[in-house]
Amino acid sequence: MIYFLGKYLHPHYEIFSLLRLVDYISARAIGAALTAIILTLALTPLVIRHLHRRGLVDQRRNTGVASAFDKAGTPAMGGAVVVGCVLVSCLLWCNMSNRFLLAVLAGMIWFGALGLADDIAKTRARSGDGGMSEARKLLLQAVFAAGLVIFLASPWTPLPAGQAGAFYVPFHKTPLFTSLWMYLPIVFFFVVAVGNAVNITDGMDGLAIVPSVFAIGVLGLFGYFLGNAIWARYLNYPFYPGAGELAVFASAFAGAGIGFLWFNAYPAQIFMGDTGSMAIGGSIAVLSVMLKQEVLFLILGGLFVAEAATSQIQDKIGIRWLGRRIFMRAPLHHAMQHKGLAETKVVIRLWIVSGILALAALATLKLR
Amino acid sequence: MHEIRRILLTGGGTAGHVNPALAIGSALDRGDARFLFVGVRGRVEEQVVPHEGMAIKYVRASGFPGTLSPALLPFLADLSIGILQSAWILCRFRPDVIVGTGGYVSAPIVMAAALLRKLRLSRARVFIHEQNAVPGKLNQLMGRFADRVLVTFPETLSFFPANGALVGYPLRRSIAALGREEALQKIDFAIPEQRKVVLAFGGSQGSRTINRALVDALRHLLPFRDRLFIIHGTGLMKNRQYDAAADTEKRLRSLYNEEERAQIESFYLHRPYFYNIENLYSASDLVIARAGAGSLNEISAMGLPALIIPKSNLPGNHQVMNARSMERAGGAEILYEQIAPASGRLEEWLDGKVLAEAIVSLALDDERLERLRSRSRDFLNQDALGRIARIIRSEETEPAGVPLPTPGPLSEERLPTNRELLALLEKAERSGPGRYSPKTVVGRPQDLEFFKNRASALLIHPSWPERNLGVKLLGLLHAREKAPALVTLLKEKNPASFLKRCFGGDFEQVGFIRRNVVIALVRIDVIDAEIEAALLEALWDRYYEVRAEAARAAAHFGGRLQSRSRFVRVLLQNLGDRNLDASTAAAEALGVIGGERDALPDLLKLWDARFWKMRAAALTGILRMVERGEVSDRAALAAEIPKFILTSTDFRPHFEIKSIYRRLMESLSGTGGEGLQP
């Protein structure tokens, strides 16, 4: 809104000349971040109290870890607050006609809604295991992945000609292949995997939100560089006009994330719930797809990958098939806790790991 | 009232399905009916039905694989072809009534009839008779297409709530009970006077479990040789795994010497098969048999007391359910076969001594025999055929009139499955760890026995999660007598498939099974040399959880261990285990079974271990040693202990408000605050 207002007002009226700042992505990014932080800090306490009064509190799975037990009764819809604040901030500061942005917002809302439905089902069933069925979740995620690829291939695609089916890998300048049919399954697998990886990581206070902020922040920077003709040429990337808008989205998200961390820090007063983790996963996934940085997630989201991999290997290969544990505990953060690390220590160590991974991912910008 | 002129009978595979069909057919015949039998080529019906002078046609059919598996495809193919063939047969023969007696053989006809009726091409009414207490999966499905499902046991009605009718078992020929004298005359061998006659057989094919157990039992029956006479039908089975007659003969020769065999011959007679078995029935005082529906109903028709040995691990566990139905009606006693180690692996087995005791206590107790005899006769619905005919002719809509055997207190339809039972037991154990006993969950001792046997049958299941379930159940049921079977699982080291080993699998009895066996042995709380040896071996197991649990088991049995020093030696080595769970468990166990000389110095060396859990475990071990009074020089120890590095990377949070809350709730519920407890 501020973007459109500024665009409309400052060329005509001298008095609004300050509003020419809206032409600068950096200025809007800062504005978006601040707006999101202030909104979350102001709204979350109200939401927490409301959720407590309505009895909409977390229904934990019995993970066998003693400390998890003491957390039953914490409200779990923090994710909805984050999503709401990002949306408001974007409405204020973003160019809402930008199709890069619209795709990412669609991803965030679709996955957030999926998570919300799951959260509500769990609260209704009064059990952490009573959520939506695995198959239905997968189906709805697949529907979105298909929609996304159709959008990329359609005349309304924000990508330059010939880029829709291109598949890039880090450290390599040209696409590995350009084929929509080969690209579609990759997008599907990627979207599903990322959405669930964040969900699995979200098992300790503050554990999911900080690496998510790092990841979205780095992707926002990628968007800024790819959407800038000079930077894109200098870094040898294809120029994606309009991708810079994603930087504004990313900073709004970072702001909301930090505001959320204020309350989610150990010991947490609110959890993000499936709403939050799915919305974050969806946003990261669509951001990566729009910027053609899917494989970068192996580095940037290395923590999420490790969490999801340990959890899946333990469950599907070990417990279901081999009849033994492969890791002493899974996912990764429970394994660390089982070895005798306190929750706070596990979380901070994993923050450090994810920070290092984010820097490494940033380095691939130039290393090609 | 329907006019019935054309009757189609179907069912087969085994005589147990064909004979009821023929029986029902003859009951429906008033002299002017036309019959057609539909069966499968190459099965029993191919011989029996033409022999009866009945027309027979064949369709394709094969057994339902039960689960989603590749075998489902040929089954569906056969079924589709069978349904087409059946539709053709139905259109040609145009029956008024279709009677199916189960087995997969009747499936195509029943489905084709349902289909044709939908298309209004057939008016045939469909009846299904279920002989067993638990219908097979396919028969449960067939039941939906049938007008009425006629069942033998009251328990079965719950599977067919909409259209089930209790009728009993259609015995083919009314087995007339002869007088004992008359029967004795017709038998081609002599039975000495003043003996109790026991007739034992495992169906026409014979049963390995019964045959072997009975031969073993003879030694214990020798002292009663002038009061008993045992007639044993070994059965006609003769294949690569088992040759009933030869195996029995061999066992007799290997177990008994010349002199003993001569004594045995004075009261024991065995043959592969007895023709005219009704003569033997009439001369017998007690029958030992399997729990096939046909056998049970024959026994009941003869009004004989029975000792039933149901075969376990059949679909739906139906023999056990059949047997329980007769037991609860008071007409029989059950002896469960055991799953026990035989030459290193688990097999069905029945202890000869147990069988002998059961025979003696039953056969020589006239009062008990008389009680069983009268109840046995009541168990069978004596007018089964008449009622079936009346229902099919629509003369009787609701079965009434004849008094039905009423189900016992624990209704079979609410009998918990193995998994439900596990949940119940685990919940009970969690709620009162010190006071737990399976008896509080399972009331009737006979039921406890039944559950133990049902669980132990799982130990030889081909899929490991089922075996694992069996192990857990046996532990929670405190099945003392199954400890040797559990130990066998622990020691059996058949490698897993190559693919599984590539991913970190080891043996067929997977890590979870071995771990849970150790846990179960602790729960059962029985120790002997065999178990000790197995536990020692488990301390070396490839899988860390087994090593850890074995250490905990060593601590649990503590002073009861005969080879304490060997346990200590292995546990000392396990202190250096690369796995934290295994090494900490070893340290804690050493505190219980280790001594000042052999274990304390090693525990003290752990003062600077990298993980605090290891240091804590060492301290726990030392603490236990001190509490046991094992440490003589306390002052010296007190000087050593402060070396331990006490910093830790973990702590337990304490939420002030939650502890106040708990105290408040406790004091509220303590002072008669009723309704506050969950």
Coordinates of N, CA, C and O in Angstrom, one line a residue, chain B residues 132-257:
Chain B
N132 N -16.7 -73.0 11.0 CA -15.8 -72.7 12.1 C -16.3 -71.5 12.9 O -17.1 -70.7 12.5
A133 N -15.7 -71.4 14.1 CA -16.0 -70.3 15.0 C -15.6 -68.9 14.4 O -16.3 -67.9 14.6
V134 N -14.5 -68.9 13.7 CA -14.0 -67.7 13.1 C -14.0 -67.9 11.6 O -13.3 -68.7 11.0
P135 N -14.9 -67.1 10.9 CA -14.9 -67.3 9.4 C -13.7 -66.7 8.8 O -13.1 -65.8 9.3
G136 N -13.3 -67.3 7.6 CA -12.2 -66.8 6.9 C -12.5 -65.5 6.3 O -13.7 -65.1 6.2
K137 N -11.5 -64.7 5.8 CA -11.7 -63.4 5.2 C -12.7 -63.5 4.1 O -13.6 -62.6 4.0
L138 N -12.5 -64.5 3.2 CA -13.3 -64.6 2.0 C -14.8 -64.9 2.4 O -15.7 -64.3 1.9
N139 N -14.9 -65.7 3.4 CA -16.3 -66.0 3.9 C -17.0 -64.9 4.5 O -18.2 -64.7 4.4
Q140 N -16.2 -64.0 5.2 CA -16.8 -62.8 5.8 C -17.3 -61.9 4.7 O -18.4 -61.3 4.8
L141 N -16.6 -61.9 3.6 CA -17.0 -61.1 2.4 C -18.2 -61.7 1.8 O -19.2 -61.1 1.5
M142 N -18.2 -63.0 1.6 CA -19.3 -63.8 1.0 C -20.6 -63.5 1.7 O -21.7 -63.5 1.2
G143 N -20.4 -63.4 3.1 CA -21.6 -63.3 3.9 C -22.5 -62.1 3.5 O -23.7 -62.1 3.7
R144 N -21.8 -61.0 2.9 CA -22.6 -59.9 2.6 C -23.5 -60.1 1.4 O -24.5 -59.5 1.2
F145 N -23.1 -61.1 0.5 CA -23.9 -61.4 -0.7 C -25.0 -62.4 -0.4 O -25.8 -62.7 -1.2
A146 N -25.0 -63.0 0.8 CA -25.9 -64.1 1.0 C -27.2 -63.6 1.7 O -27.2 -62.6 2.3
D147 N -28.3 -64.4 1.5 CA -29.5 -64.1 2.2 C -29.4 -64.4 3.6 O -29.8 -63.6 4.5
R148 N -28.9 -65.6 4.0 CA -28.6 -65.9 5.3 C -27.3 -66.6 5.5 O -26.8 -67.3 4.6
V149 N -26.6 -66.3 6.6 CA -25.4 -67.0 6.9 C -25.7 -67.9 8.0 O -26.1 -67.5 9.1
L150 N -25.6 -69.2 7.8 CA -25.9 -70.2 8.8 C -24.6 -70.6 9.6 O -23.6 -71.0 8.9
V151 N -24.6 -70.4 10.9 CA -23.3 -70.6 11.6 C -23.4 -71.8 12.6 O -24.5 -72.1 13.0
T152 N -22.3 -72.3 12.9 CA -22.2 -73.4 13.8 C -22.1 -73.0 15.3 O -22.7 -73.6 16.2
F153 N -21.3 -72.0 15.5 CA -21.0 -71.6 16.9 C -21.7 -70.2 17.2 O -21.7 -69.3 16.3
P154 N -22.2 -70.0 18.4 CA -22.8 -68.7 18.7 C -21.9 -67.6 18.5 O -22.3 -66.5 18.2
E155 N -20.6 -67.8 18.8 CA -19.6 -66.7 18.7 C -19.5 -66.1 17.3 O -19.1 -64.9 17.1
T156 N -19.9 -66.9 16.3 CA -19.7 -66.5 14.9 C -20.7 -65.4 14.5 O -20.5 -64.7 13.6
L157 N -21.8 -65.4 15.3 CA -22.9 -64.5 14.9 C -22.4 -63.0 14.8 O -22.9 -62.2 14.0
S158 N -21.4 -62.7 15.6 CA -21.0 -61.3 15.7 C -20.4 -60.9 14.3 O -20.3 -59.7 14.0
F159 N -19.9 -61.9 13.5 CA -19.3 -61.5 12.2 C -20.4 -61.2 11.2 O -20.2 -60.6 10.2
F160 N -21.6 -61.7 11.5 CA -22.7 -61.5 10.5 C -24.0 -61.0 11.2 O -25.0 -61.7 11.4
P161 N -23.9 -59.8 11.8 CA -24.9 -59.3 12.6 C -26.3 -59.1 11.8 O -27.3 -59.3 12.4
A162 N -26.2 -58.9 10.5 CA -27.4 -58.6 9.8 C -28.2 -59.9 9.4 O -29.4 -59.9 9.5
N163 N -27.4 -60.9 9.0 CA -28.1 -62.0 8.4 C -27.6 -63.4 8.9 O -27.9 -64.4 8.3
G164 N -27.0 -63.4 10.1 CA -26.5 -64.6 10.7 C -27.7 -65.4 11.3 O -28.6 -64.8 11.8
A165 N -27.5 -66.7 11.3 CA -28.5 -67.5 12.0 C -27.8 -68.7 12.6 O -27.0 -69.4 11.9
L166 N -28.0 -69.0 13.9 CA -27.3 -70.1 14.6 C -28.1 -71.4 14.3 O -29.2 -71.5 14.6
V167 N -27.4 -72.3 13.6 CA -28.1 -73.6 13.3 C -27.3 -74.8 13.8 O -27.9 -75.8 14.1
G168 N -26.0 -74.7 13.9 CA -25.2 -75.9 14.3 C -24.5 -76.5 13.1 O -24.5 -75.9 12.0
Y169 N -24.0 -77.7 13.3 CA -23.2 -78.3 12.3 C -24.0 -79.4 11.6 O -24.5 -80.3 12.2
P170 N -24.1 -79.3 10.2 CA -24.8 -80.3 9.5 C -24.0 -81.6 9.4 O -23.1 -81.7 8.5
L171 N -24.2 -82.5 10.3 CA -23.5 -83.8 10.2 C -24.1 -84.7 9.1 O -25.3 -84.8 9.0
R172 N -23.3 -85.3 8.3 CA -23.8 -85.9 7.1 C -24.7 -87.1 7.4 O -25.9 -87.1 7.1
R173 N -24.2 -88.1 8.0 CA -25.1 -89.2 8.4 C -25.3 -89.1 9.9 O -24.3 -88.7 10.6
S174 N -26.4 -89.4 10.3 CA -26.6 -89.3 11.8 C -25.8 -90.5 12.3 O -26.1 -91.6 12.1
I175 N -24.8 -90.1 13.1 CA -23.9 -91.1 13.6 C -24.7 -91.7 14.8 O -24.9 -91.1 15.8
A176 N -25.2 -92.9 14.6 CA -26.0 -93.5 15.6 C -25.1 -94.1 16.7 O -24.2 -94.8 16.4
A177 N -25.3 -93.7 17.9 CA -24.5 -94.3 19.0 C -25.0 -95.7 19.2 O -26.1 -95.9 19.5
L178 N -24.1 -96.6 19.0 CA -24.4 -98.0 19.3 C -24.2 -98.3 20.8 O -23.6 -97.5 21.5
G179 N -24.8 -99.4 21.2 CA -24.5 -99.8 22.6 C -23.0 -100.2 22.6 O -22.4 -100.6 21.6
R180 N -22.4 -100.1 23.8 CA -21.0 -100.4 23.9 C -20.7 -101.8 23.5 O -19.7 -102.1 22.8
E181 N -21.6 -102.7 24.0 CA -21.3 -104.1 23.7 C -21.4 -104.4 22.2 O -20.5 -105.0 21.6
E182 N -22.4 -103.8 21.6 CA -22.6 -104.0 20.1 C -21.4 -103.5 19.4 O -20.9 -104.1 18.4
A183 N -20.9 -102.3 19.8 CA -19.8 -101.7 19.1 C -18.5 -102.5 19.3 O -17.8 -102.7 18.3
L184 N -18.3 -103.0 20.5 CA -17.1 -103.9 20.7 C -17.1 -105.1 19.8 O -16.1 -105.5 19.3
Q185 N -18.3 -105.6 19.5 CA -18.4 -106.8 18.7 C -18.0 -106.4 17.2 O -17.4 -107.3 16.5
K186 N -18.3 -105.2 16.8 CA -18.0 -104.8 15.4 C -16.6 -104.5 15.2 O -16.1 -104.3 14.1
I187 N -15.8 -104.2 16.3 CA -14.4 -103.8 16.1 C -13.6 -105.0 15.8 O -13.8 -106.1 16.4
D188 N -12.6 -104.9 14.9 CA -11.8 -106.0 14.5 C -10.6 -106.3 15.4 O -9.7 -106.9 15.0
F189 N -10.6 -105.7 16.6 CA -9.5 -106.1 17.5 C -10.2 -106.1 18.9 O -11.3 -105.6 19.1
A190 N -9.5 -106.8 19.8 CA -10.1 -107.0 21.1 C -9.7 -105.9 22.1 O -8.5 -105.5 22.1
I191 N -10.6 -105.4 22.9 CA -10.3 -104.4 23.9 C -10.6 -105.2 25.2 O -11.7 -105.7 25.5
P192 N -9.6 -105.3 26.1 CA -9.7 -106.0 27.3 C -10.8 -105.4 28.2 O -11.1 -104.2 28.1
E193 N -11.4 -106.2 29.1 CA -12.5 -105.7 29.9 C -12.0 -104.7 31.0 O -10.8 -104.7 31.3
Q194 N -12.9 -104.0 31.5 CA -12.6 -103.1 32.7 C -11.5 -102.1 32.4 O -10.8 -101.7 33.2
R195 N -11.5 -101.6 31.1 CA -10.5 -100.6 30.8 C -11.3 -99.3 30.4 O -12.4 -99.4 29.8
K196 N -10.7 -98.2 30.7 CA -11.2 -96.9 30.1 C -10.6 -96.8 28.7 O -9.4 -96.9 28.6
V197 N -11.5 -96.6 27.7 CA -11.0 -96.6 26.4 C -10.8 -95.1 25.9 O -11.7 -94.3 26.0
V198 N -9.6 -94.8 25.5 CA -9.3 -93.4 25.0 C -9.0 -93.5 23.5 O -8.1 -94.3 23.1
L199 N -9.7 -92.7 22.8 CA -9.5 -92.7 21.3 C -8.8 -91.4 21.0 O -9.3 -90.3 21.3
A200 N -7.6 -91.5 20.3 CA -6.9 -90.3 20.0 C -6.6 -90.3 18.5 O -6.2 -91.3 17.9
F201 N -6.9 -89.2 17.8 CA -6.6 -89.1 16.4 C -6.6 -87.6 16.1 O -7.2 -86.7 16.7
G202 N -5.8 -87.3 15.0 CA -5.7 -85.9 14.6 C -6.3 -85.7 13.2 O -5.6 -85.1 12.3
G203 N -7.5 -86.1 13.0 CA -8.1 -86.0 11.7 C -7.6 -87.1 10.8 O -6.8 -87.8 11.1
S204 N -8.2 -87.1 9.6 CA -7.8 -88.2 8.7 C -6.4 -88.2 8.3 O -5.7 -89.2 8.1
Q205 N -5.8 -87.0 8.2 CA -4.4 -86.8 7.9 C -3.5 -87.1 9.0 O -2.3 -87.4 8.9
G206 N -4.0 -86.9 10.2 CA -3.1 -87.0 11.4 C -2.5 -85.7 11.8 O -2.4 -84.8 11.1
S207 N -2.0 -85.7 13.1 CA -1.4 -84.5 13.6 C -0.1 -84.9 14.2 O 0.0 -85.8 15.1
R208 N 1.0 -84.2 13.8 CA 2.3 -84.5 14.3 C 2.4 -84.3 15.8 O 2.9 -85.1 16.5
T209 N 1.8 -83.2 16.2 CA 1.9 -82.8 17.6 C 1.3 -83.9 18.5 O 1.9 -84.3 19.5
I210 N 0.1 -84.3 18.1 CA -0.6 -85.3 18.9 C 0.1 -86.6 18.8 O 0.3 -87.3 19.9
N211 N 0.5 -87.0 17.6 CA 1.2 -88.3 17.5 C 2.4 -88.4 18.4 O 2.7 -89.3 19.1
R212 N 3.3 -87.4 18.3 CA 4.5 -87.4 19.0 C 4.3 -87.3 20.5 O 4.9 -88.1 21.3
A213 N 3.3 -86.5 20.9 CA 3.1 -86.3 22.3 C 2.5 -87.6 22.9 O 2.9 -88.0 24.0
L214 N 1.7 -88.3 22.1 CA 1.0 -89.5 22.7 C 2.1 -90.6 22.9 O 2.1 -91.3 23.9
V215 N 3.0 -90.7 21.9 CA 4.1 -91.7 22.1 C 4.9 -91.4 23.3 O 5.2 -92.3 24.1
D216 N 5.2 -90.1 23.5 CA 6.0 -89.7 24.6 C 5.2 -90.0 25.9 O 5.8 -90.3 27.0
A217 N 3.9 -89.8 25.8 CA 3.1 -89.9 27.0 C 3.0 -91.4 27.5 O 2.8 -91.6 28.7
L218 N 3.3 -92.3 26.6 CA 3.1 -93.7 27.0 C 3.9 -94.1 28.2 O 3.5 -94.9 29.1
R219 N 5.1 -93.5 28.3 CA 6.0 -93.9 29.5 C 5.3 -93.5 30.8 O 5.3 -94.3 31.7
H220 N 4.6 -92.4 30.8 CA 4.0 -92.0 32.0 C 2.6 -92.7 32.2 O 2.0 -92.6 33.3
L221 N 2.1 -93.3 31.1 CA 0.9 -94.0 31.2 C 1.1 -95.5 31.6 O 0.2 -96.2 32.0
L222 N 2.4 -96.0 31.5 CA 2.7 -97.4 31.8 C 2.1 -97.8 33.1 O 1.5 -98.9 33.2
P223 N 2.2 -97.1 34.2 CA 1.7 -97.5 35.5 C 0.2 -97.8 35.5 O -0.3 -98.5 36.4
F224 N -0.5 -97.2 34.5 CA -1.9 -97.3 34.5 C -2.4 -98.3 33.4 O -3.5 -98.3 33.0
R225 N -1.4 -99.2 33.0 CA -1.7 -100.0 31.9 C -2.9 -101.0 32.0 O -3.5 -101.4 31.1
D226 N -3.2 -101.3 33.3 CA -4.3 -102.3 33.4 C -5.6 -101.5 33.6 O -6.6 -102.2 33.9
R227 N -5.6 -100.2 33.5 CA -6.9 -99.5 33.7 C -7.2 -98.7 32.4 O -8.3 -98.2 32.3
L228 N -6.3 -98.6 31.5 CA -6.5 -97.8 30.3 C -6.4 -98.7 29.0 O -5.7 -99.7 29.0
F229 N -7.0 -98.2 28.0 CA -6.7 -98.8 26.6 C -6.8 -97.6 25.6 O -7.8 -96.9 25.6
I230 N -5.7 -97.5 24.9 CA -5.5 -96.3 24.1 C -5.6 -96.7 22.6 O -4.8 -97.5 22.2
I231 N -6.5 -96.1 21.8 CA -6.6 -96.4 20.4 C -6.1 -95.1 19.7 O -6.6 -94.0 19.9
H232 N -5.1 -95.3 18.9 CA -4.4 -94.1 18.3 C -4.5 -94.2 16.8 O -3.9 -95.1 16.2
G233 N -5.2 -93.3 16.1 CA -5.1 -93.2 14.7 C -4.1 -92.2 14.3 O -4.2 -91.0 14.5
T234 N -3.0 -92.7 13.7 CA -1.8 -91.8 13.4 C -2.1 -90.9 12.2 O -1.5 -89.8 12.1
G235 N -2.9 -91.3 11.3 CA -3.2 -90.5 10.1 C -2.5 -90.9 8.9 O -1.5 -91.6 8.9
L236 N -3.1 -90.4 7.8 CA -2.6 -90.9 6.5 C -1.5 -90.0 5.9 O -1.0 -90.2 4.8
M237 N -1.2 -88.9 6.6 CA -0.2 -88.0 6.0 C 1.1 -88.7 5.7 O 1.7 -89.4 6.5
K238 N 1.6 -88.4 4.5 CA 2.8 -89.0 4.0 C 3.4 -88.0 3.0 O 3.2 -88.1 1.9
N239 N 4.3 -87.1 3.5 CA 5.0 -86.2 2.6 C 6.4 -86.0 3.0 O 6.8 -86.7 4.0
R240 N 7.1 -85.1 2.4 CA 8.5 -85.0 2.6 C 8.8 -84.5 4.1 O 9.7 -85.0 4.7
Q241 N 7.9 -83.6 4.6 CA 8.2 -83.2 6.0 C 7.8 -84.2 7.0 O 8.5 -84.3 8.0
Y242 N 6.7 -84.9 6.7 CA 6.2 -85.8 7.8 C 5.5 -87.0 7.3 O 4.6 -86.9 6.4
D243 N 5.9 -88.1 7.7 CA 5.3 -89.4 7.4 C 4.7 -89.9 8.7 O 5.4 -90.4 9.5
A244 N 3.4 -89.8 8.8 CA 2.8 -90.0 10.1 C 3.0 -91.4 10.7 O 3.5 -91.6 11.8
A245 N 2.8 -92.4 9.9 CA 2.9 -93.8 10.4 C 4.4 -94.1 10.7 O 4.7 -94.6 11.8
A246 N 5.3 -93.8 9.7 CA 6.7 -94.2 9.9 C 7.3 -93.4 11.1 O 8.0 -94.0 11.9
D247 N 7.0 -92.1 11.2 CA 7.5 -91.3 12.3 C 7.1 -91.9 13.6 O 7.9 -92.0 14.6
T248 N 5.8 -92.3 13.7 CA 5.3 -92.8 15.0 C 6.0 -94.1 15.4 O 6.5 -94.3 16.5
E249 N 6.2 -95.0 14.4 CA 6.9 -96.2 14.6 C 8.3 -96.0 15.0 O 8.8 -96.6 16.0
K250 N 9.0 -95.1 14.4 CA 10.4 -94.8 14.7 C 10.5 -94.3 16.1 O 11.4 -94.7 16.9
R251 N 9.6 -93.4 16.5 CA 9.6 -92.8 17.8 C 9.4 -93.9 18.9 O 10.1 -93.8 19.9
L252 N 8.5 -94.8 18.6 CA 8.2 -95.8 19.5 C 9.5 -96.7 19.8 O 9.8 -97.0 20.9
R253 N 10.2 -97.0 18.7 CA 11.4 -97.8 18.8 C 12.5 -97.1 19.5 O 13.3 -97.7 20.2
S254 N 12.6 -95.8 19.2 CA 13.8 -95.1 19.8 C 13.5 -94.8 21.3 O 14.5 -94.7 22.1
L255 N 12.3 -94.7 21.7 CA 12.0 -94.3 23.1 C 11.9 -95.5 24.0 O 12.1 -95.3 25.2
Y256 N 11.5 -96.6 23.5 CA 11.2 -97.7 24.4 C 12.0 -98.9 24.0 O 12.1 -99.2 22.8
N257 N 12.4 -99.7 25.0 CA 13.1 -100.9 24.6 C 12.1 -102.1 24.4 O 10.9 -101.9 24.6

